[in-house]
Amino acid sequence: MADTTQAARILLLEDDTPLRERFAHIINGWPGGELVAACATLEEALAVLNRQPVDLLMTDLNLPDGHGIEAIRLLRRLYPDADAMVISVLADDETVLNAIEAGAVGYLLKDADSIELVEAIESLRAGHSPISSSIARILVRRMSAPAASQPGPELTPRETEILRGIAKGFTYTELAEWLNISRQTVPVHIKNIYRKLAANNRSEAVYEASKRGLIRL
């Protein structure tokens, strides 16, 4: 889980100048964050990621020299504990699912105002997965569709319960209280879940489990 006791180092990737400046202004006015760079191209953002650690990547998807998913994938490789949040006008099923599979744990549309944006960042840093309502409908529709069970390691009943809690956006502390278990055991169960589902984050785990028919939301 992200350390929320210090300012989050944020990398912003947005090619539209007015939007980039607006988002940068919002981040700079938020005491919980530190904007390390505001990039207009994928090349600039990849250079920043290779040069210094960040805690949060906020990225558009369609860029003049590539796709924001490339930045998300590099972030996941270099800084596994960091978070990625998409801010885009794109909301088709394939784009949303590809971004989540790459490692995005938040997905907002560009009509988000300053209050909603800060609340989304704070929610994400607290261990939740903030998404716009239209994006949530895409995920619910995909997860509710009939899916044939695919082979793979079976989850224990406890792991299945924890996975249901993850899908609801519960934090480690909330999971421990909900299941009446020690908070220290929650990361152990989650690590096992990720290993069995070949997932890197909670969004991937929920998506993969739904595809395999292990959970239904």
mmCIF file of C-alpha atoms in Angstrom:
data_model
loop_
_atom_site.group_PDB
_atom_site.id
_atom_site.type_symbol
_atom_site.label_atom_id
_atom_site.label_comp_id
_atom_site.label_asym_id
_atom_site.label_seq_id
_atom_site.Cartn_x
_atom_site.Cartn_y
_atom_site.Cartn_z
ATOM 1 C CA MET A 1 0.000 0.000 0.000
ATOM 2 C CA ALA A 2 1.207 3.516 -0.757
ATOM 3 C CA ASP A 3 2.834 5.557 2.002
ATOM 4 C CA THR A 4 0.449 8.461 2.550
ATOM 5 C CA THR A 5 2.546 10.113 5.280
ATOM 6 C CA GLN A 6 4.641 12.068 2.781
ATOM 7 C CA ALA A 7 3.844 14.036 -0.355
ATOM 8 C CA ALA A 8 3.253 11.811 -3.375
ATOM 9 C CA ARG A 9 5.743 12.339 -6.193
ATOM 10 C CA ILE A 10 3.514 12.781 -9.247
ATOM 11 C CA LEU A 11 4.372 12.529 -12.928
ATOM 12 C CA LEU A 12 1.782 14.079 -15.246
ATOM 13 C CA LEU A 13 1.611 13.048 -18.907
ATOM 14 C CA GLU A 14 -0.852 15.070 -21.013
ATOM 15 C CA ASP A 15 -0.237 16.412 -24.529
ATOM 16 C CA ASP A 16 -3.036 19.014 -24.501
ATOM 17 C CA THR A 17 -1.411 22.193 -23.177
ATOM 18 C CA PRO A 18 -4.465 23.823 -21.502
ATOM 19 C CA LEU A 19 -5.404 20.536 -19.809
ATOM 20 C CA ARG A 20 -1.831 19.850 -18.754
ATOM 21 C CA GLU A 21 -1.586 23.298 -17.203
ATOM 22 C CA ARG A 22 -4.948 22.890 -15.451
ATOM 23 C CA PHE A 23 -4.033 19.503 -13.991
ATOM 24 C CA ALA A 24 -0.590 20.792 -12.978
ATOM 25 C CA HIS A 25 -2.217 23.763 -11.222
ATOM 26 C CA ILE A 26 -4.535 21.422 -9.301
ATOM 27 C CA ILE A 27 -1.653 19.167 -8.229
ATOM 28 C CA ASN A 28 0.537 22.110 -7.214
ATOM 29 C CA GLY A 29 -2.304 23.425 -5.062
ATOM 30 C CA TRP A 30 -2.722 20.091 -3.269
ATOM 31 C CA PRO A 31 -0.476 19.751 -0.187
ATOM 32 C CA GLY A 32 -0.451 15.968 -0.458
ATOM 33 C CA GLY A 33 1.387 15.922 -3.756
ATOM 34 C CA GLU A 34 4.601 17.087 -5.397
ATOM 35 C CA LEU A 35 4.607 17.480 -9.174
ATOM 36 C CA VAL A 36 7.981 16.198 -10.347
ATOM 37 C CA ALA A 37 7.258 16.756 -14.058
ATOM 38 C CA ALA A 38 4.467 17.682 -16.450
ATOM 39 C CA CYS A 39 5.220 16.054 -19.793
ATOM 40 C CA ALA A 40 3.646 16.581 -23.206
ATOM 41 C CA THR A 41 5.093 13.497 -24.904
ATOM 42 C CA LEU A 42 5.634 9.841 -24.107
ATOM 43 C CA GLU A 43 9.363 10.229 -24.732
ATOM 44 C CA GLU A 44 9.635 12.935 -22.059
ATOM 45 C CA ALA A 45 7.694 10.842 -19.535
ATOM 46 C CA LEU A 46 9.763 7.698 -20.142
ATOM 47 C CA ALA A 47 12.930 9.749 -19.636
ATOM 48 C CA VAL A 48 11.625 11.007 -16.289
ATOM 49 C CA LEU A 49 10.703 7.479 -15.168
ATOM 50 C CA ASN A 50 14.164 6.217 -16.063
ATOM 51 C CA ARG A 51 15.758 9.127 -14.227
ATOM 52 C CA GLN A 52 13.874 9.303 -10.927
ATOM 53 C CA PRO A 53 11.265 7.417 -8.882
ATOM 54 C CA VAL A 54 7.648 8.534 -8.790
ATOM 55 C CA ASP A 55 4.719 7.451 -6.626
ATOM 56 C CA LEU A 56 1.910 8.249 -9.041
ATOM 57 C CA LEU A 57 1.673 8.462 -12.812
ATOM 58 C CA MET A 58 -1.304 10.400 -14.162
ATOM 59 C CA THR A 59 -1.448 9.807 -17.900
ATOM 60 C CA ASP A 60 -3.472 10.419 -21.012
ATOM 61 C CA LEU A 61 -3.553 7.534 -23.509
ATOM 62 C CA ASN A 62 -3.417 8.893 -27.059
ATOM 63 C CA LEU A 63 -0.167 10.831 -27.333
ATOM 64 C CA PRO A 64 1.608 12.357 -30.345
ATOM 65 C CA ASP A 65 4.488 9.861 -30.124
ATOM 66 C CA GLY A 66 2.892 6.756 -28.646
ATOM 67 C CA HIS A 67 0.411 5.434 -26.107
ATOM 68 C CA GLY A 68 0.159 6.114 -22.390
ATOM 69 C CA ILE A 69 -0.029 2.388 -21.683
ATOM 70 C CA GLU A 70 3.702 2.220 -22.490
ATOM 71 C CA ALA A 71 4.371 4.607 -19.610
ATOM 72 C CA ILE A 72 2.169 2.547 -17.295
ATOM 73 C CA ARG A 73 4.067 -0.631 -18.164
ATOM 74 C CA LEU A 74 7.446 1.005 -17.557
ATOM 75 C CA LEU A 75 6.189 2.381 -14.238
ATOM 76 C CA ARG A 76 5.129 -1.126 -13.178
ATOM 77 C CA ARG A 77 8.537 -2.544 -14.082
ATOM 78 C CA LEU A 78 10.644 0.154 -12.425
ATOM 79 C CA TYR A 79 8.481 1.033 -9.423
ATOM 80 C CA PRO A 80 6.119 -1.857 -8.544
ATOM 81 C CA ASP A 81 4.690 -0.011 -5.526
ATOM 82 C CA ALA A 82 3.759 3.080 -7.539
ATOM 83 C CA ASP A 83 0.241 3.763 -8.823
ATOM 84 C CA ALA A 84 -1.004 4.690 -12.284
ATOM 85 C CA MET A 85 -4.183 6.613 -13.038
ATOM 86 C CA VAL A 86 -5.552 7.245 -16.516
ATOM 87 C CA ILE A 87 -7.198 10.564 -17.356
ATOM 88 C CA SER A 88 -8.594 10.293 -20.865
ATOM 89 C CA VAL A 89 -11.505 10.953 -23.184
ATOM 90 C CA LEU A 90 -11.271 7.329 -24.337
ATOM 91 C CA ALA A 91 -13.885 5.085 -22.742
ATOM 92 C CA ASP A 92 -14.342 2.153 -25.117
ATOM 93 C CA ASP A 93 -14.220 -1.348 -23.656
ATOM 94 C CA GLU A 94 -10.931 -2.396 -25.248
ATOM 95 C CA THR A 95 -9.043 0.733 -24.209
ATOM 96 C CA VAL A 96 -10.281 0.587 -20.618
ATOM 97 C CA LEU A 97 -9.456 -3.098 -20.193
ATOM 98 C CA ASN A 98 -6.040 -2.737 -21.840
ATOM 99 C CA ALA A 99 -5.153 0.108 -19.469
ATOM 100 C CA ILE A 100 -6.208 -1.914 -16.423
ATOM 101 C CA GLU A 101 -4.349 -4.993 -17.624
ATOM 102 C CA ALA A 102 -1.235 -2.820 -18.059
ATOM 103 C CA GLY A 103 -1.456 -1.754 -14.420
ATOM 104 C CA ALA A 104 -3.755 1.280 -14.116
ATOM 105 C CA VAL A 105 -5.655 1.279 -10.825
ATOM 106 C CA GLY A 106 -7.672 4.431 -11.481
ATOM 107 C CA TYR A 107 -9.493 5.709 -14.567
ATOM 108 C CA LEU A 108 -11.108 9.156 -14.844
ATOM 109 C CA LEU A 109 -12.600 10.937 -17.810
ATOM 110 C CA LYS A 110 -11.286 14.381 -18.639
ATOM 111 C CA ASP A 111 -14.429 16.134 -17.458
ATOM 112 C CA ALA A 112 -13.270 15.668 -13.849
ATOM 113 C CA ASP A 113 -13.201 18.942 -11.927
ATOM 114 C CA SER A 114 -10.529 19.947 -9.402
ATOM 115 C CA ILE A 115 -12.356 18.553 -6.363
ATOM 116 C CA GLU A 116 -13.075 15.227 -8.034
ATOM 117 C CA LEU A 117 -9.477 14.947 -9.238
ATOM 118 C CA VAL A 118 -7.967 15.517 -5.783
ATOM 119 C CA GLU A 119 -10.485 13.160 -4.183
ATOM 120 C CA ALA A 120 -9.580 10.508 -6.766
ATOM 121 C CA ILE A 121 -5.860 10.890 -6.049
ATOM 122 C CA GLU A 122 -6.424 10.673 -2.302
ATOM 123 C CA SER A 123 -8.658 7.631 -2.734
ATOM 124 C CA LEU A 124 -6.093 5.912 -4.934
ATOM 125 C CA ARG A 125 -3.270 6.638 -2.481
ATOM 126 C CA ALA A 126 -5.417 5.157 0.299
ATOM 127 C CA GLY A 127 -5.618 1.867 -1.567
ATOM 128 C CA HIS A 128 -8.877 2.301 -3.489
ATOM 129 C CA SER A 129 -9.437 2.252 -7.262
ATOM 130 C CA PRO A 130 -11.224 5.462 -8.296
ATOM 131 C CA ILE A 131 -13.010 5.230 -11.635
ATOM 132 C CA SER A 132 -15.606 7.337 -13.433
ATOM 133 C CA SER A 133 -19.138 5.937 -13.433
ATOM 134 C CA SER A 134 -19.116 5.235 -17.172
ATOM 135 C CA ILE A 135 -15.871 3.274 -16.790
ATOM 136 C CA ALA A 136 -17.366 1.331 -13.895
ATOM 137 C CA ARG A 137 -20.288 0.327 -16.117
ATOM 138 C CA ILE A 138 -17.862 -1.119 -18.672
ATOM 139 C CA LEU A 139 -16.155 -3.235 -16.024
ATOM 140 C CA VAL A 140 -19.425 -4.389 -14.472
ATOM 141 C CA ARG A 141 -20.791 -5.304 -17.887
ATOM 142 C CA ARG A 142 -17.673 -7.329 -18.725
ATOM 143 C CA MET A 143 -17.528 -9.001 -15.322
ATOM 144 C CA SER A 144 -21.236 -9.824 -15.384
ATOM 145 C CA ALA A 145 -21.054 -11.520 -18.773
ATOM 146 C CA PRO A 146 -21.043 -15.336 -18.700
ATOM 147 C CA ALA A 147 -17.474 -16.613 -18.706
ATOM 148 C CA ALA A 148 -16.232 -20.149 -18.972
ATOM 149 C CA SER A 149 -14.084 -21.241 -16.083
ATOM 150 C CA GLN A 150 -10.446 -21.376 -17.121
ATOM 151 C CA PRO A 151 -7.855 -23.677 -15.569
ATOM 152 C CA GLY A 152 -5.489 -22.288 -12.975
ATOM 153 C CA PRO A 153 -4.543 -22.551 -9.289
ATOM 154 C CA GLU A 154 -7.573 -22.628 -7.035
ATOM 155 C CA LEU A 155 -8.130 -19.913 -4.455
ATOM 156 C CA THR A 156 -8.826 -20.886 -0.870
ATOM 157 C CA PRO A 157 -12.158 -19.766 0.655
ATOM 158 C CA ARG A 158 -10.303 -17.061 2.601
ATOM 159 C CA GLU A 159 -8.519 -15.832 -0.517
ATOM 160 C CA THR A 160 -11.846 -15.690 -2.346
ATOM 161 C CA GLU A 161 -13.326 -13.586 0.465
ATOM 162 C CA ILE A 162 -10.360 -11.222 0.330
ATOM 163 C CA LEU A 163 -10.633 -11.006 -3.438
ATOM 164 C CA ARG A 164 -14.296 -9.985 -3.092
ATOM 165 C CA GLY A 165 -13.182 -7.279 -0.667
ATOM 166 C CA ILE A 166 -10.477 -6.129 -3.080
ATOM 167 C CA ALA A 167 -13.122 -5.846 -5.793
ATOM 168 C CA LYS A 168 -15.146 -3.574 -3.492
ATOM 169 C CA GLY A 169 -12.099 -1.318 -3.017
ATOM 170 C CA PHE A 170 -11.428 -2.198 0.635
ATOM 171 C CA THR A 171 -8.079 -1.186 2.120
ATOM 172 C CA TYR A 172 -5.899 -3.645 4.060
ATOM 173 C CA THR A 173 -7.280 -2.335 7.356
ATOM 174 C CA GLU A 174 -10.883 -2.571 6.160
ATOM 175 C CA LEU A 175 -10.302 -6.118 4.914
ATOM 176 C CA ALA A 176 -8.889 -7.150 8.283
ATOM 177 C CA GLU A 177 -11.837 -5.642 10.156
ATOM 178 C CA TRP A 178 -14.386 -7.091 7.697
ATOM 179 C CA LEU A 179 -12.989 -10.630 7.993
ATOM 180 C CA ASN A 180 -11.907 -10.342 11.639
ATOM 181 C CA ILE A 181 -8.304 -11.276 10.881
ATOM 182 C CA SER A 182 -4.944 -9.695 11.640
ATOM 183 C CA ARG A 183 -3.995 -6.824 9.364
ATOM 184 C CA GLN A 184 -0.528 -8.353 9.019
ATOM 185 C CA THR A 185 -1.974 -11.466 7.356
ATOM 186 C CA VAL A 186 -3.857 -9.526 4.678
ATOM 187 C CA PRO A 187 -0.784 -8.742 2.502
ATOM 188 C CA VAL A 188 0.221 -12.418 2.702
ATOM 189 C CA HIS A 189 -3.153 -13.531 1.350
ATOM 190 C CA ILE A 190 -3.102 -10.830 -1.337
ATOM 191 C CA LYS A 191 0.397 -11.857 -2.431
ATOM 192 C CA ASN A 192 -0.836 -15.436 -2.829
ATOM 193 C CA ILE A 193 -3.867 -14.244 -4.796
ATOM 194 C CA TYR A 194 -1.687 -12.208 -7.163
ATOM 195 C CA ARG A 195 0.641 -15.185 -7.650
ATOM 196 C CA LYS A 196 -2.184 -17.607 -8.415
ATOM 197 C CA LEU A 197 -3.868 -15.193 -10.830
ATOM 198 C CA ALA A 198 -0.602 -13.938 -12.390
ATOM 199 C CA ALA A 199 -1.675 -10.397 -11.474
ATOM 200 C CA ASN A 200 0.346 -7.317 -10.510
ATOM 201 C CA ASN A 201 -2.364 -5.248 -8.820
ATOM 202 C CA ARG A 202 -5.926 -5.401 -7.539
ATOM 203 C CA SER A 203 -7.538 -4.380 -10.827
ATOM 204 C CA GLU A 204 -5.729 -7.143 -12.706
ATOM 205 C CA ALA A 205 -6.614 -9.668 -10.001
ATOM 206 C CA VAL A 206 -10.330 -8.846 -10.097
ATOM 207 C CA TYR A 207 -10.390 -8.827 -13.888
ATOM 208 C CA GLU A 208 -8.560 -12.170 -14.149
ATOM 209 C CA ALA A 209 -10.708 -13.784 -11.456
ATOM 210 C CA SER A 210 -13.880 -12.691 -13.227
ATOM 211 C CA LYS A 211 -12.602 -14.126 -16.519
ATOM 212 C CA ARG A 212 -11.930 -17.453 -14.813
ATOM 213 C CA GLY A 213 -15.350 -17.465 -13.195
ATOM 214 C CA LEU A 214 -13.844 -17.412 -9.683
ATOM 215 C CA ILE A 215 -15.926 -14.450 -8.525
ATOM 216 C CA ARG A 216 -19.050 -12.664 -9.700
ATOM 217 C CA LEU A 217 -19.708 -9.085 -8.684
#
